[in-house]
Short mmCIF file of C-alpha atoms in Angstrom, two decimals:
data_model
loop_
_atom_site.label_atom_id
_atom_site.label_comp_id
_atom_site.label_asym_id
_atom_site.label_seq_id
_atom_site.Cartn_x
_atom_site.Cartn_y
_atom_site.Cartn_z
CA ILE K 274 38.21 60.27 -16.97
CA LYS K 275 39.19 62.72 -19.53
CA LEU K 276 35.68 63.65 -21.73
CA PRO K 277 36.29 64.72 -25.11
CA LYS K 278 33.89 68.68 -24.94
CA ILE K 279 30.22 67.94 -24.69
CA GLU K 280 27.74 70.29 -27.02
CA PRO K 281 24.42 71.17 -26.07
CA LYS K 282 22.61 67.88 -26.64
CA GLN K 283 25.40 66.43 -27.70
CA ALA K 284 25.10 62.14 -26.08
CA VAL K 285 29.27 60.79 -25.20
CA SER K 286 29.74 57.20 -24.77
CA VAL K 287 32.77 56.13 -22.15
CA ASN K 288 33.93 53.10 -21.30
CA PHE K 289 36.46 52.89 -18.35
CA THR K 290 37.26 49.79 -16.66
CA THR K 291 37.06 49.02 -12.19
CA GLU K 292 38.60 47.06 -10.55
CA ILE K 293 38.58 45.88 -6.62
CA LYS K 294 41.66 45.40 -5.19
CA GLU K 295 40.82 44.37 -1.53
CA ARG K 296 39.07 41.31 -0.76
CA VAL K 297 34.78 42.26 -0.30
CA THR K 298 32.02 40.74 -0.92
CA ILE K 299 29.13 41.54 -3.55
CA ARG K 300 27.24 42.80 -0.88
CA GLN K 301 29.70 44.72 -0.36
CA LEU K 302 29.53 46.98 -3.71
CA ALA K 303 27.63 50.14 -4.12
CA ASP K 304 24.46 49.08 -5.63
CA GLU K 305 25.54 53.23 -7.69
CA ILE K 306 28.60 54.48 -8.52
CA LYS K 307 29.25 58.48 -7.78
CA PHE K 308 31.30 61.13 -10.23
CA HIS K 309 31.25 64.59 -10.14
CA LEU K 310 31.62 66.62 -13.09
CA LYS K 311 33.82 69.48 -13.35
CA LYS K 312 31.26 73.31 -14.01
CA SER K 313 28.66 70.86 -13.03
CA LYS K 314 26.72 71.64 -8.89
CA GLN K 315 26.14 68.13 -8.74
CA ASP K 316 27.33 64.60 -8.66
CA LYS K 317 26.01 61.84 -11.83
CA LYS K 318 25.73 58.34 -10.75
CA PHE K 319 25.07 55.45 -12.79
CA HIS K 320 24.09 52.22 -10.78
CA SER K 321 26.54 49.55 -11.17
CA ARG K 322 24.93 46.28 -11.95
CA GLY K 323 25.87 44.51 -14.63
CA LEU K 324 29.38 44.86 -13.34
CA GLY K 325 32.04 42.18 -13.84
CA CYS K 326 34.41 43.37 -11.54
CA TYR K 327 33.59 41.07 -8.50
CA ASN K 328 34.47 37.59 -11.24
CA ARG K 329 38.04 39.07 -10.40
CA GLY K 330 38.24 37.08 -6.69
CA LEU K 331 37.72 34.36 -7.58
CA GLU K 332 40.33 34.54 -11.05
CA VAL K 333 42.71 35.69 -9.28
CA PHE K 334 42.23 32.99 -6.21
CA LYS K 335 44.98 30.03 -5.33
CA PRO K 336 45.48 27.29 -3.16
CA ARG K 337 47.88 28.10 -0.52
CA SER K 338 51.44 25.92 -1.26
CA GLY K 339 51.11 22.14 -0.52
CA SER K 340 47.85 21.94 -1.99
CA PRO K 341 46.77 20.84 -5.22
CA LYS K 342 47.22 23.66 -7.62
CA VAL K 343 43.28 22.93 -9.10
CA TYR K 344 40.56 22.50 -6.50
CA ASN K 345 37.88 19.62 -7.40
CA LEU K 346 33.97 21.14 -6.15
CA LEU K 347 31.21 18.25 -5.58
CA LEU K 348 27.65 19.00 -5.81
CA PHE K 349 26.35 16.83 -4.17
CA GLY K 350 22.61 16.69 -2.48
CA THR K 351 18.97 15.22 -3.60
CA ALA K 352 17.82 14.25 -6.84
CA GLY K 353 16.14 17.59 -7.94
CA ALA K 354 17.79 19.70 -6.45
CA SER K 355 18.66 22.00 -8.61
CA LYS K 356 22.58 21.01 -8.39
CA SER K 357 22.93 21.20 -12.30
CA SER K 358 21.04 23.96 -12.45
CA PHE K 359 23.33 26.49 -10.48
CA LEU K 360 26.24 24.93 -12.37
CA ASN K 361 24.76 26.65 -14.95
CA THR K 362 24.29 29.62 -12.79
CA VAL K 363 28.18 29.52 -11.70
CA ALA K 364 29.35 29.29 -15.43
CA THR K 365 27.17 32.10 -16.80
CA MET K 366 28.65 34.16 -13.49
CA LEU K 367 32.01 33.30 -15.15
CA ARG K 368 31.55 34.80 -18.67
CA ASP K 369 34.17 36.68 -19.82
CA ASP K 370 32.39 38.80 -21.83
CA ASP K 371 31.30 42.20 -20.35
CA GLY K 372 27.75 42.03 -20.55
CA ARG K 373 27.44 42.63 -23.75
CA ASP K 374 25.31 39.48 -24.42
CA ASN K 375 22.46 38.09 -22.57
CA LYS K 376 23.20 34.42 -23.11
CA ILE K 377 23.07 32.73 -19.86
CA GLU K 378 24.88 28.99 -20.09
CA LYS K 379 24.25 25.43 -20.31
CA MET K 380 26.83 23.91 -19.96
CA ALA K 381 24.18 20.51 -18.03
CA GLU K 382 21.20 19.24 -18.80
CA ALA K 383 18.85 20.56 -15.23
CA GLY K 384 15.70 18.88 -14.94
CA GLY K 385 14.60 17.86 -11.93
CA GLY K 386 11.92 16.53 -9.52
CA ALA K 387 11.81 12.63 -10.24
CA ASP K 388 12.66 13.69 -13.87
CA HIS K 389 16.26 14.75 -12.94
CA THR K 390 18.83 14.53 -15.60
CA THR K 391 22.00 13.78 -14.30
CA ARG K 392 23.37 10.02 -14.29
CA ASN K 393 26.37 10.19 -13.80
CA LEU K 394 29.68 11.74 -12.25
CA HIS K 395 30.76 14.34 -14.33
CA ARG K 396 33.52 16.44 -14.10
CA TYR K 397 33.55 20.58 -15.15
CA MET K 398 37.10 22.24 -16.76
CA PHE K 399 36.20 25.43 -15.59
CA SER K 400 39.89 25.59 -14.65
CA HIS K 401 40.08 25.67 -18.49
CA GLN K 402 37.00 27.12 -19.86
CA PHE K 403 37.15 30.03 -17.14
CA LYS K 404 40.53 30.43 -16.05
CA VAL K 405 39.97 29.60 -12.16
CA ASN K 406 41.80 27.28 -9.93
CA PHE K 407 38.79 25.06 -9.55
CA ASN K 408 36.50 22.16 -11.19
CA ILE K 409 33.29 21.50 -10.71
CA TRP K 410 31.51 17.71 -10.19
CA ASP K 411 28.68 16.93 -11.16
CA THR K 412 26.73 13.57 -9.99
CA TRP K 413 23.21 11.76 -9.58
CA GLY K 414 21.41 13.01 -6.27
CA LEU K 415 20.51 11.68 -3.48
CA ALA K 416 17.37 9.36 -4.30
CA ARG K 417 15.95 5.54 -2.81
CA ASP K 418 17.42 4.07 -5.57
CA ALA K 419 21.00 5.60 -5.72
CA TYR K 420 23.53 4.74 -3.49
CA GLN K 421 22.75 1.40 -2.16
CA ASP K 422 25.83 0.79 -1.75
CA ALA K 423 27.21 2.49 1.34
CA LYS K 424 30.30 2.52 0.12
CA LEU K 425 29.59 4.55 -2.47
CA VAL K 426 29.27 7.91 -1.19
CA GLU K 427 32.78 7.69 0.40
CA MET K 428 34.84 6.14 -2.76
CA LEU K 429 33.17 9.31 -4.23
CA VAL K 430 34.88 12.23 -2.08
CA ASP K 431 37.98 9.47 -1.97
CA GLY K 432 38.59 9.91 -5.59
CA LYS K 433 37.95 6.43 -6.64
CA LEU K 434 34.94 6.76 -9.00
CA PRO K 435 36.34 7.77 -11.91
CA GLN K 436 34.75 10.50 -14.79
CA GLU K 437 31.66 9.46 -16.04
CA TRP K 438 30.51 6.94 -13.29
CA GLU K 439 27.36 5.83 -13.52
CA MET K 440 25.36 4.29 -10.53
CA SER K 441 24.27 1.27 -12.62
CA GLU K 442 27.93 0.08 -12.72
CA SER K 443 29.31 -2.28 -10.49
CA LEU K 444 31.99 -1.88 -8.33
CA ASP K 445 33.76 -4.33 -10.07
CA THR K 446 33.93 -2.73 -13.86
CA HIS K 447 35.32 0.96 -12.49
CA ARG K 448 39.20 0.34 -12.40
CA ALA K 449 39.85 0.62 -16.27
CA LYS K 450 38.10 3.60 -16.23
CA PHE K 451 40.04 4.50 -12.82
CA GLU K 452 43.80 3.66 -14.53
CA LYS K 453 42.26 6.01 -17.62
CA MET K 454 41.72 9.23 -15.52
CA LYS K 455 45.29 8.44 -13.78
CA ARG K 456 46.71 8.03 -17.60
CA GLU K 457 45.10 11.89 -17.86
CA LYS K 458 47.24 12.36 -14.79
CA LEU K 459 43.40 14.26 -12.97
CA GLU K 460 42.86 14.09 -9.37
CA THR K 461 40.32 13.21 -7.84
CA GLN K 462 40.22 13.88 -4.88
CA MET K 463 36.86 16.30 -3.52
CA HIS K 464 38.95 18.92 -1.39
CA GLY K 465 35.11 20.59 -0.96
CA ILE K 466 31.16 19.47 -1.57
CA ILE K 467 28.52 21.89 -1.97
CA PHE K 468 25.43 19.71 -0.14
CA PHE K 469 21.91 20.49 -2.15
CA VAL K 470 18.65 20.32 -0.67
CA PRO K 471 15.13 21.93 -1.46
CA GLN K 472 13.18 23.98 0.88
CA MET K 473 10.43 20.88 1.11
CA PHE K 474 13.00 18.96 2.84
CA VAL K 475 11.86 20.45 6.33
CA THR K 476 8.25 20.15 5.62
CA ASP K 477 7.04 17.27 2.99
CA MET K 478 10.09 15.12 3.01
CA GLU K 479 9.04 12.10 4.18
CA ASP K 480 11.04 11.22 7.24
CA ASP K 481 12.81 7.35 6.32
CA GLU K 482 14.09 9.77 3.86
CA GLN K 483 15.22 12.71 5.43
CA GLN K 484 16.92 10.93 7.93
CA ARG K 485 19.13 8.52 5.06
CA VAL K 486 20.25 12.15 3.81
CA LYS K 487 21.34 13.57 7.90
CA GLU K 488 23.46 9.62 7.67
CA VAL K 489 24.92 11.15 4.32
CA PHE K 490 25.89 13.82 5.29
CA GLN K 491 27.35 12.58 8.72
CA THR K 492 29.66 10.53 6.37
CA LEU K 493 30.30 13.46 4.97
CA ILE K 494 31.14 15.35 8.01
CA LYS K 495 33.33 12.20 9.33
CA LYS K 496 35.54 12.35 5.98
CA CYS K 497 36.64 15.48 7.78
CA TYR K 498 34.72 18.08 5.14
CA ASN K 499 32.85 21.11 5.96
CA PRO K 500 29.93 20.88 3.37
CA MET K 501 28.22 23.49 2.97
CA VAL K 502 24.46 22.99 2.68
CA VAL K 503 22.46 25.40 -0.34
CA VAL K 504 18.32 25.22 -0.11
CA THR K 505 17.29 25.66 -2.84
CA LYS K 506 13.93 26.65 -4.78
CA VAL K 507 13.12 29.07 -2.17
CA ASP K 508 12.12 30.88 -5.01
CA GLU K 509 8.65 28.75 -6.01
CA VAL K 510 7.45 29.18 -2.14
CA TYR K 511 9.36 33.08 -2.08
CA ARG K 512 8.40 34.65 -5.19
CA GLU K 513 9.75 38.17 -4.45
CA LEU K 514 13.25 36.07 -4.14
CA ARG K 515 13.82 36.23 -8.20
CA GLU K 516 13.32 39.42 -8.10
CA HIS K 517 14.84 40.24 -5.81
CA PRO K 518 17.56 37.43 -5.28
CA PHE K 519 18.70 39.28 -1.06
CA LYS K 520 15.15 40.89 -0.12
CA SER K 521 15.98 40.48 3.40
CA SER K 522 13.06 37.91 4.90
CA HIS K 523 12.61 36.18 8.66
CA LEU K 524 10.72 33.82 6.63
CA VAL K 525 13.98 33.09 4.68
CA ASN K 526 15.96 33.39 7.53
CA ASP K 527 13.52 30.73 9.45
CA LEU K 528 14.07 27.89 6.58
CA ARG K 529 17.73 28.05 6.76
CA SER K 530 17.48 28.00 10.87
CA LYS K 531 15.79 24.67 10.54
CA VAL K 532 17.32 23.67 8.02
CA ALA K 533 20.94 23.99 10.18
CA ASP K 534 18.78 21.98 13.34
CA VAL K 535 18.32 19.21 10.76
CA PHE K 536 21.64 19.00 10.07
CA ALA K 537 23.06 20.03 13.59
CA ILE K 538 25.45 22.62 12.00
CA PRO K 539 25.89 26.58 12.24
CA SER K 540 23.02 28.57 10.07
CA ASN K 541 25.26 30.34 9.04
CA ASN K 542 26.77 27.73 6.54
CA VAL K 543 23.49 27.17 5.02
CA ARG K 544 23.44 29.53 2.18
CA TYR K 545 19.87 29.29 -0.65
CA SER K 546 20.23 29.77 -3.80
CA VAL K 547 17.83 31.32 -6.86
CA ASN K 548 19.53 29.24 -10.34
CA TYR K 549 18.60 30.24 -13.98
CA LEU K 550 15.35 28.87 -15.43
CA GLU K 551 14.17 30.61 -18.12
CA GLU K 552 15.57 33.57 -17.81
CA GLU K 553 17.30 35.53 -21.33
CA ARG K 554 19.08 37.51 -20.01
CA ARG K 555 21.55 38.41 -17.12
CA SER K 556 20.35 38.70 -13.80
CA PHE K 557 23.02 40.96 -11.96
CA GLU K 558 21.56 39.28 -8.38
CA ILE K 559 21.43 35.85 -8.74
CA GLU K 560 24.89 36.07 -10.40
CA CYS K 561 26.39 37.15 -6.51
CA LEU K 562 24.52 34.37 -4.88
CA ALA K 563 26.67 32.08 -6.79
CA TYR K 564 29.32 33.83 -6.21
CA GLU K 565 28.55 34.27 -2.61
CA THR K 566 28.63 30.81 -2.16
CA ILE K 567 31.75 29.44 -4.38
CA GLN K 568 33.09 31.98 -3.02
CA GLN K 569 32.25 30.35 0.93
CA ALA K 570 32.90 26.77 -0.96
CA LEU K 571 36.52 27.09 -2.28
CA GLU K 572 37.25 29.13 2.09
CA ASN K 573 36.47 25.27 2.89
CA CYS K 574 38.29 23.85 0.49
CA GLN K 575 41.69 25.64 1.68
CA SER K 576 40.25 24.69 5.32
CA PHE K 577 40.31 20.96 4.38
CA GLU K 578 43.36 20.88 2.83
CA ASP K 579 44.28 22.41 5.82
CA SER K 580 43.43 19.81 7.07
CA ARG K 581 45.31 16.67 5.47
CA ILE K 582 48.26 18.63 5.15
CA MET K 583 48.50 18.38 8.58
CA GLN K 584 47.53 14.52 8.51
CA TYR K 585 49.10 13.81 5.93
CA GLY K 586 52.14 16.06 4.71
CA SER K 587 51.07 18.17 1.42
CA MET K 588 49.18 15.66 -0.05
CA SER K 589 45.50 15.94 -0.51
CA THR K 590 44.93 12.16 -0.96
CA LYS K 591 46.84 8.66 0.38
CA GLY K 592 47.64 7.59 -2.44
CA LYS K 593 51.25 6.26 -4.60
CA VAL K 594 52.82 9.66 -6.68
CA ASP K 595 54.09 10.20 -10.50
CA GLU K 596 56.56 11.85 -11.90
CA ASP K 597 54.73 14.61 -11.88
CA GLY K 598 54.05 14.84 -8.09
CA LEU K 599 50.45 14.31 -8.45
CA VAL K 600 48.99 12.21 -6.10
CA TRP K 601 46.14 8.69 -6.52
CA PRO K 602 44.12 6.97 -4.53
CA ASP K 603 45.06 3.54 -4.04
CA ALA K 604 42.22 1.54 -6.15
#
């Protein structure tokens, strides 16, 4: 970088662009970047926090040949487990503003607890808005009054429930909505699942509720998915995580291990999240956590699609193929 001559007591602002050419994770980015000024006796430093270059990994991600051009990523799990808050955090992370403003995206209404707000199946077109090769689907969470029909979970991941489907609707009324989606040429098969549970899942949840969550999770395993489990609201117990989301703690690791034991999965398939709540400024660390979760989820999407291709050929879903080569599940 060529700098103009700087006079004593003069300040000069320099803008430059950095780009990651190799595949690295957020944690491999240095906290500080060093640079050297000629005729200076020591290196100078500036903090790299706030750099948007890490998003490039998601922007250049493309499903392999034979897979759908855009993956469908489903946010699923218990009611009030911060699925919508996570979606807003990811949307904030993907904003292409170079950090010039600190606006927190509010794409989805985020509630939580007994008053959780997501009552229907909604597709967020990240592929259009953020130019990435995945869309995110948000839906109602597991609760006592939800998914009473055992077929609903399988229909959901198989793409047999239309966008804006509401839990109160009868299965007999969904065909018109599904036909509309077919006319819009939208592939509705889910390719990856992020399964959300709050930290109280292993401490305060009643045994029958926990058992039901485990049964639904096993249904997804049998469908050849490898759901990534994300433990939410950890910062309500370990409050230092809100200020330092990557802070290593044996308490957090112990919680992840307990959740892994409940679901009988490896602990490295259990992550935790810290989402935007009432913040007015963006946090590089919060967005780093979201980035790593999405990155791993997309890798799981590819693994799922690879297994589908081995079983059915270059189609992600059994069903009819339209004139554009899109595959529609049998209704």
